[in-house]
Amino acid sequence: MTGPRIGATAPPLSGWRADIMDFQGRHFLSTRELTLDSLAAVFRVADLLTPVAQGRATTRVLEGAVLGSLFFEASTRTRLSFEAAFQRLGGAVVNTTGFTFSSIAKGESIYDTARVVAGYVDAVVMRHPEERAIHEFAAATHIPVINGGNGAGEHPTQALLDIYTIEKEFTRIGRPVDGARIALVGDLKYGRTVHSLIHILSLYQGLTLSLVSPEPLRMPAELVEHARSRGHSVEEHDEVTRGVARADLIYATRVQKERFAEGEISADYAPDFQISLGILNAHGMPHTVVMHPLPRDSRPGANDLAQDLNTDPRLAIFRQTDNGVPVRMALFALTLGVADGIEKTFQPARWWRPERIGPDDAEFYRPGKG
């Protein structure tokens, strides 16, 4: 089965129910739960909701619903994206950030916190530095719990928006994801975004996955073997130019120093490990798509994704972040069972929005065009 295709030509949702995967009332903790059919369901709803995410239309299908936004670890993009998504569907958000201002600092268990918070809200998105905490939290309640990042484990909604972006970008350049050469570059040991993404990519067919990292930061062996067991070709490189050569997609990540074990030797990138315009022009292709889950470390010596790519239309990082809102809106709509009622609630937005958000946005990236 080939991957799902997305875009403005997707059929309407009228009378449609997401019976290909029973999202309603379910937790979403891992990309291991997904199939190509369930991806198609999310993509279809995200396509429909894109004008709402862009502030060009409104819907109130979650009016009266309340989201609990619990971030026990620092976040900017993920937290704001989730909260904007819920509010653009008409819902309200209550939140807490960090341990200091939570009852966990007073010794309360995850179980107690989950049961208490679940009595206040209709859904929860949670980020926690410990991998098992999200599973303990979800086990204590029947309201839907969505994983906003659990330590070095997974970041499943980031992977959802990533594959949505990959599908949109590949549709634009006129090729399928199946059979593509994809380079995952950087901290593949602690980068939870690539852990989730490799599970989704494994659902496709005939990929060549080039895993490019310093030796101490290689992809966990079980994830490499999972991709190989699904029939994909997997290469491992510790040198960038060979690893990204002729890639259809380069997905870069930063070094996750905050996740290093005590006493673990820092594994900084060397300057020649940085994905830059020079590297892309010399070893990529005219259609190569460049992505990064952000934040990228722009401090001197970090050697993360280079700033000189900012005006190159192959850089998709801001199209990628913009896609986070409609994808998370779709997940909320499916999880809370309102997806099939969205179309009849649309109203035009009454406020002004610019034609293009950023001064360096690619000319093709305009409302309604991807």
mmCIF file with all atom_site columns, C-alpha atoms in Angstrom, residues 125-217:
data_model
loop_
_atom_site.group_PDB
_atom_site.id
_atom_site.type_symbol
_atom_site.label_atom_id
_atom_site.label_alt_id
_atom_site.label_comp_id
_atom_site.label_asym_id
_atom_site.label_entity_id
_atom_site.label_seq_id
_atom_site.pdbx_PDB_ins_code
_atom_site.Cartn_x
_atom_site.Cartn_y
_atom_site.Cartn_z
_atom_site.occupancy
_atom_site.B_iso_or_equiv
_atom_site.pdbx_formal_charge
_atom_site.auth_seq_id
_atom_site.auth_comp_id
_atom_site.auth_asym_id
_atom_site.auth_atom_id
_atom_site.pdbx_PDB_model_num
ATOM 1  C CA . VAL A 1 125 ? -1.483  17.176 26.385 1.00 0.00 ? 125 VAL A CA 1
ATOM 2  C CA . MET A 1 126 ? 1.563   16.437 28.514 1.00 0.00 ? 126 MET A CA 1
ATOM 3  C CA . ARG A 1 127 ? 5.334   16.794 28.197 1.00 0.00 ? 127 ARG A CA 1
ATOM 4  C CA . HIS A 1 128 ? 7.600   15.213 30.798 1.00 0.00 ? 128 HIS A CA 1
ATOM 5  C CA . PRO A 1 129 ? 11.370  14.602 30.976 1.00 0.00 ? 129 PRO A CA 1
ATOM 6  C CA . GLU A 1 130 ? 10.878  10.982 32.117 1.00 0.00 ? 130 GLU A CA 1
ATOM 7  C CA . GLU A 1 131 ? 9.922   8.492  29.406 1.00 0.00 ? 131 GLU A CA 1
ATOM 8  C CA . ARG A 1 132 ? 7.508   6.434  31.513 1.00 0.00 ? 132 ARG A CA 1
ATOM 9  C CA . ALA A 1 133 ? 5.633   9.354  33.078 1.00 0.00 ? 133 ALA A CA 1
ATOM 10 C CA . ILE A 1 134 ? 3.244   9.850  30.144 1.00 0.00 ? 134 ILE A CA 1
ATOM 11 C CA . HIS A 1 135 ? 2.250   6.178  30.241 1.00 0.00 ? 135 HIS A CA 1
ATOM 12 C CA . GLU A 1 136 ? 1.649   6.304  34.013 1.00 0.00 ? 136 GLU A CA 1
ATOM 13 C CA . PHE A 1 137 ? -0.434  9.445  33.551 1.00 0.00 ? 137 PHE A CA 1
ATOM 14 C CA . ALA A 1 138 ? -2.543  7.945  30.763 1.00 0.00 ? 138 ALA A CA 1
ATOM 15 C CA . ALA A 1 139 ? -3.124  4.738  32.736 1.00 0.00 ? 139 ALA A CA 1
ATOM 16 C CA . ALA A 1 140 ? -4.793  6.769  35.491 1.00 0.00 ? 140 ALA A CA 1
ATOM 17 C CA . THR A 1 141 ? -7.577  8.317  33.386 1.00 0.00 ? 141 THR A CA 1
ATOM 18 C CA . HIS A 1 142 ? -10.077 7.642  30.614 1.00 0.00 ? 142 HIS A CA 1
ATOM 19 C CA . ILE A 1 143 ? -9.958  11.154 29.135 1.00 0.00 ? 143 ILE A CA 1
ATOM 20 C CA . PRO A 1 144 ? -7.698  11.392 26.059 1.00 0.00 ? 144 PRO A CA 1
ATOM 21 C CA . VAL A 1 145 ? -4.020  12.028 26.818 1.00 0.00 ? 145 VAL A CA 1
ATOM 22 C CA . ILE A 1 146 ? -1.673  13.175 24.056 1.00 0.00 ? 146 ILE A CA 1
ATOM 23 C CA . ASN A 1 147 ? 2.093   12.828 24.317 1.00 0.00 ? 147 ASN A CA 1
ATOM 24 C CA . GLY A 1 148 ? 3.804   16.197 23.852 1.00 0.00 ? 148 GLY A CA 1
ATOM 25 C CA . GLY A 1 149 ? 7.260   14.641 24.288 1.00 0.00 ? 149 GLY A CA 1
ATOM 26 C CA . ASN A 1 150 ? 8.474   12.126 26.856 1.00 0.00 ? 150 ASN A CA 1
ATOM 27 C CA . GLY A 1 151 ? 12.159  12.500 27.613 1.00 0.00 ? 151 GLY A CA 1
ATOM 28 C CA . ALA A 1 152 ? 14.359  10.894 24.962 1.00 0.00 ? 152 ALA A CA 1
ATOM 29 C CA . GLY A 1 153 ? 11.509  8.531  24.052 1.00 0.00 ? 153 GLY A CA 1
ATOM 30 C CA . GLU A 1 154 ? 9.084   9.904  21.473 1.00 0.00 ? 154 GLU A CA 1
ATOM 31 C CA . HIS A 1 155 ? 7.450   13.036 20.140 1.00 0.00 ? 155 HIS A CA 1
ATOM 32 C CA . PRO A 1 156 ? 4.565   11.528 18.162 1.00 0.00 ? 156 PRO A CA 1
ATOM 33 C CA . THR A 1 157 ? 2.707   14.686 17.161 1.00 0.00 ? 157 THR A CA 1
ATOM 34 C CA . GLN A 1 158 ? 5.959   16.191 15.866 1.00 0.00 ? 158 GLN A CA 1
ATOM 35 C CA . ALA A 1 159 ? 6.347   13.105 13.677 1.00 0.00 ? 159 ALA A CA 1
ATOM 36 C CA . LEU A 1 160 ? 2.738   13.511 12.507 1.00 0.00 ? 160 LEU A CA 1
ATOM 37 C CA . LEU A 1 161 ? 3.328   17.097 11.389 1.00 0.00 ? 161 LEU A CA 1
ATOM 38 C CA . ASP A 1 162 ? 6.685   16.059 9.915  1.00 0.00 ? 162 ASP A CA 1
ATOM 39 C CA . ILE A 1 163 ? 5.199   13.355 7.693  1.00 0.00 ? 163 ILE A CA 1
ATOM 40 C CA . TYR A 1 164 ? 2.327   15.683 6.758  1.00 0.00 ? 164 TYR A CA 1
ATOM 41 C CA . THR A 1 165 ? 4.960   18.223 5.695  1.00 0.00 ? 165 THR A CA 1
ATOM 42 C CA . ILE A 1 166 ? 6.961   15.577 3.830  1.00 0.00 ? 166 ILE A CA 1
ATOM 43 C CA . GLU A 1 167 ? 3.840   14.522 1.923  1.00 0.00 ? 167 GLU A CA 1
ATOM 44 C CA . LYS A 1 168 ? 3.030   18.134 1.023  1.00 0.00 ? 168 LYS A CA 1
ATOM 45 C CA . GLU A 1 169 ? 6.609   18.915 -0.029 1.00 0.00 ? 169 GLU A CA 1
ATOM 46 C CA . PHE A 1 170 ? 6.930   15.746 -2.088 1.00 0.00 ? 170 PHE A CA 1
ATOM 47 C CA . THR A 1 171 ? 3.587   16.430 -3.753 1.00 0.00 ? 171 THR A CA 1
ATOM 48 C CA . ARG A 1 172 ? 4.918   19.883 -4.666 1.00 0.00 ? 172 ARG A CA 1
ATOM 49 C CA . ILE A 1 173 ? 8.100   18.482 -6.233 1.00 0.00 ? 173 ILE A CA 1
ATOM 50 C CA . GLY A 1 174 ? 6.119   15.785 -8.016 1.00 0.00 ? 174 GLY A CA 1
ATOM 51 C CA . ARG A 1 175 ? 7.340   12.567 -6.438 1.00 0.00 ? 175 ARG A CA 1
ATOM 52 C CA . PRO A 1 176 ? 5.983   9.987  -3.978 1.00 0.00 ? 176 PRO A CA 1
ATOM 53 C CA . VAL A 1 177 ? 7.496   9.334  -0.574 1.00 0.00 ? 177 VAL A CA 1
ATOM 54 C CA . ASP A 1 178 ? 7.733   5.641  -1.436 1.00 0.00 ? 178 ASP A CA 1
ATOM 55 C CA . GLY A 1 179 ? 11.190  4.912  -2.820 1.00 0.00 ? 179 GLY A CA 1
ATOM 56 C CA . ALA A 1 180 ? 12.749  8.162  -1.562 1.00 0.00 ? 180 ALA A CA 1
ATOM 57 C CA . ARG A 1 181 ? 16.236  8.614  -0.158 1.00 0.00 ? 181 ARG A CA 1
ATOM 58 C CA . ILE A 1 182 ? 15.902  10.248 3.262  1.00 0.00 ? 182 ILE A CA 1
ATOM 59 C CA . ALA A 1 183 ? 18.815  11.430 5.400  1.00 0.00 ? 183 ALA A CA 1
ATOM 60 C CA . LEU A 1 184 ? 18.274  11.803 9.156  1.00 0.00 ? 184 LEU A CA 1
ATOM 61 C CA . VAL A 1 185 ? 21.156  13.905 10.436 1.00 0.00 ? 185 VAL A CA 1
ATOM 62 C CA . GLY A 1 186 ? 22.420  14.781 13.911 1.00 0.00 ? 186 GLY A CA 1
ATOM 63 C CA . ASP A 1 187 ? 21.650  13.519 17.395 1.00 0.00 ? 187 ASP A CA 1
ATOM 64 C CA . LEU A 1 188 ? 19.847  10.296 16.550 1.00 0.00 ? 188 LEU A CA 1
ATOM 65 C CA . LYS A 1 189 ? 20.406  8.790  20.004 1.00 0.00 ? 189 LYS A CA 1
ATOM 66 C CA . TYR A 1 190 ? 18.518  11.346 22.096 1.00 0.00 ? 190 TYR A CA 1
ATOM 67 C CA . GLY A 1 191 ? 16.491  13.055 19.360 1.00 0.00 ? 191 GLY A CA 1
ATOM 68 C CA . ARG A 1 192 ? 12.982  11.837 20.172 1.00 0.00 ? 192 ARG A CA 1
ATOM 69 C CA . THR A 1 193 ? 11.594  13.450 17.014 1.00 0.00 ? 193 THR A CA 1
ATOM 70 C CA . VAL A 1 194 ? 13.545  11.050 14.789 1.00 0.00 ? 194 VAL A CA 1
ATOM 71 C CA . HIS A 1 195 ? 12.582  8.093  17.005 1.00 0.00 ? 195 HIS A CA 1
ATOM 72 C CA . SER A 1 196 ? 8.922   8.781  16.290 1.00 0.00 ? 196 SER A CA 1
ATOM 73 C CA . LEU A 1 197 ? 9.537   9.695  12.654 1.00 0.00 ? 197 LEU A CA 1
ATOM 74 C CA . ILE A 1 198 ? 11.378  6.491  11.774 1.00 0.00 ? 198 ILE A CA 1
ATOM 75 C CA . HIS A 1 199 ? 8.344   4.472  12.899 1.00 0.00 ? 199 HIS A CA 1
ATOM 76 C CA . ILE A 1 200 ? 6.086   6.439  10.559 1.00 0.00 ? 200 ILE A CA 1
ATOM 77 C CA . LEU A 1 201 ? 8.567   6.323  7.675  1.00 0.00 ? 201 LEU A CA 1
ATOM 78 C CA . SER A 1 202 ? 8.721   2.549  8.116  1.00 0.00 ? 202 SER A CA 1
ATOM 79 C CA . LEU A 1 203 ? 5.059   2.381  7.054  1.00 0.00 ? 203 LEU A CA 1
ATOM 80 C CA . TYR A 1 204 ? 6.069   3.452  3.540  1.00 0.00 ? 204 TYR A CA 1
ATOM 81 C CA . GLN A 1 205 ? 7.715   1.310  0.856  1.00 0.00 ? 205 GLN A CA 1
ATOM 82 C CA . GLY A 1 206 ? 11.232  1.001  -0.485 1.00 0.00 ? 206 GLY A CA 1
ATOM 83 C CA . LEU A 1 207 ? 12.945  3.846  1.359  1.00 0.00 ? 207 LEU A CA 1
ATOM 84 C CA . THR A 1 208 ? 16.677  4.337  1.641  1.00 0.00 ? 208 THR A CA 1
ATOM 85 C CA . LEU A 1 209 ? 17.278  5.729  5.129  1.00 0.00 ? 209 LEU A CA 1
ATOM 86 C CA . SER A 1 210 ? 20.675  7.346  5.584  1.00 0.00 ? 210 SER A CA 1
ATOM 87 C CA . LEU A 1 211 ? 21.374  7.776  9.309  1.00 0.00 ? 211 LEU A CA 1
ATOM 88 C CA . VAL A 1 212 ? 24.074  10.414 9.721  1.00 0.00 ? 212 VAL A CA 1
ATOM 89 C CA . SER A 1 213 ? 25.502  11.127 13.175 1.00 0.00 ? 213 SER A CA 1
ATOM 90 C CA . PRO A 1 214 ? 28.656  11.274 15.248 1.00 0.00 ? 214 PRO A CA 1
ATOM 91 C CA . GLU A 1 215 ? 29.502  7.807  16.547 1.00 0.00 ? 215 GLU A CA 1
ATOM 92 C CA . PRO A 1 216 ? 28.303  8.462  20.147 1.00 0.00 ? 216 PRO A CA 1
ATOM 93 C CA . LEU A 1 217 ? 24.914  9.713  18.889 1.00 0.00 ? 217 LEU A CA 1
#
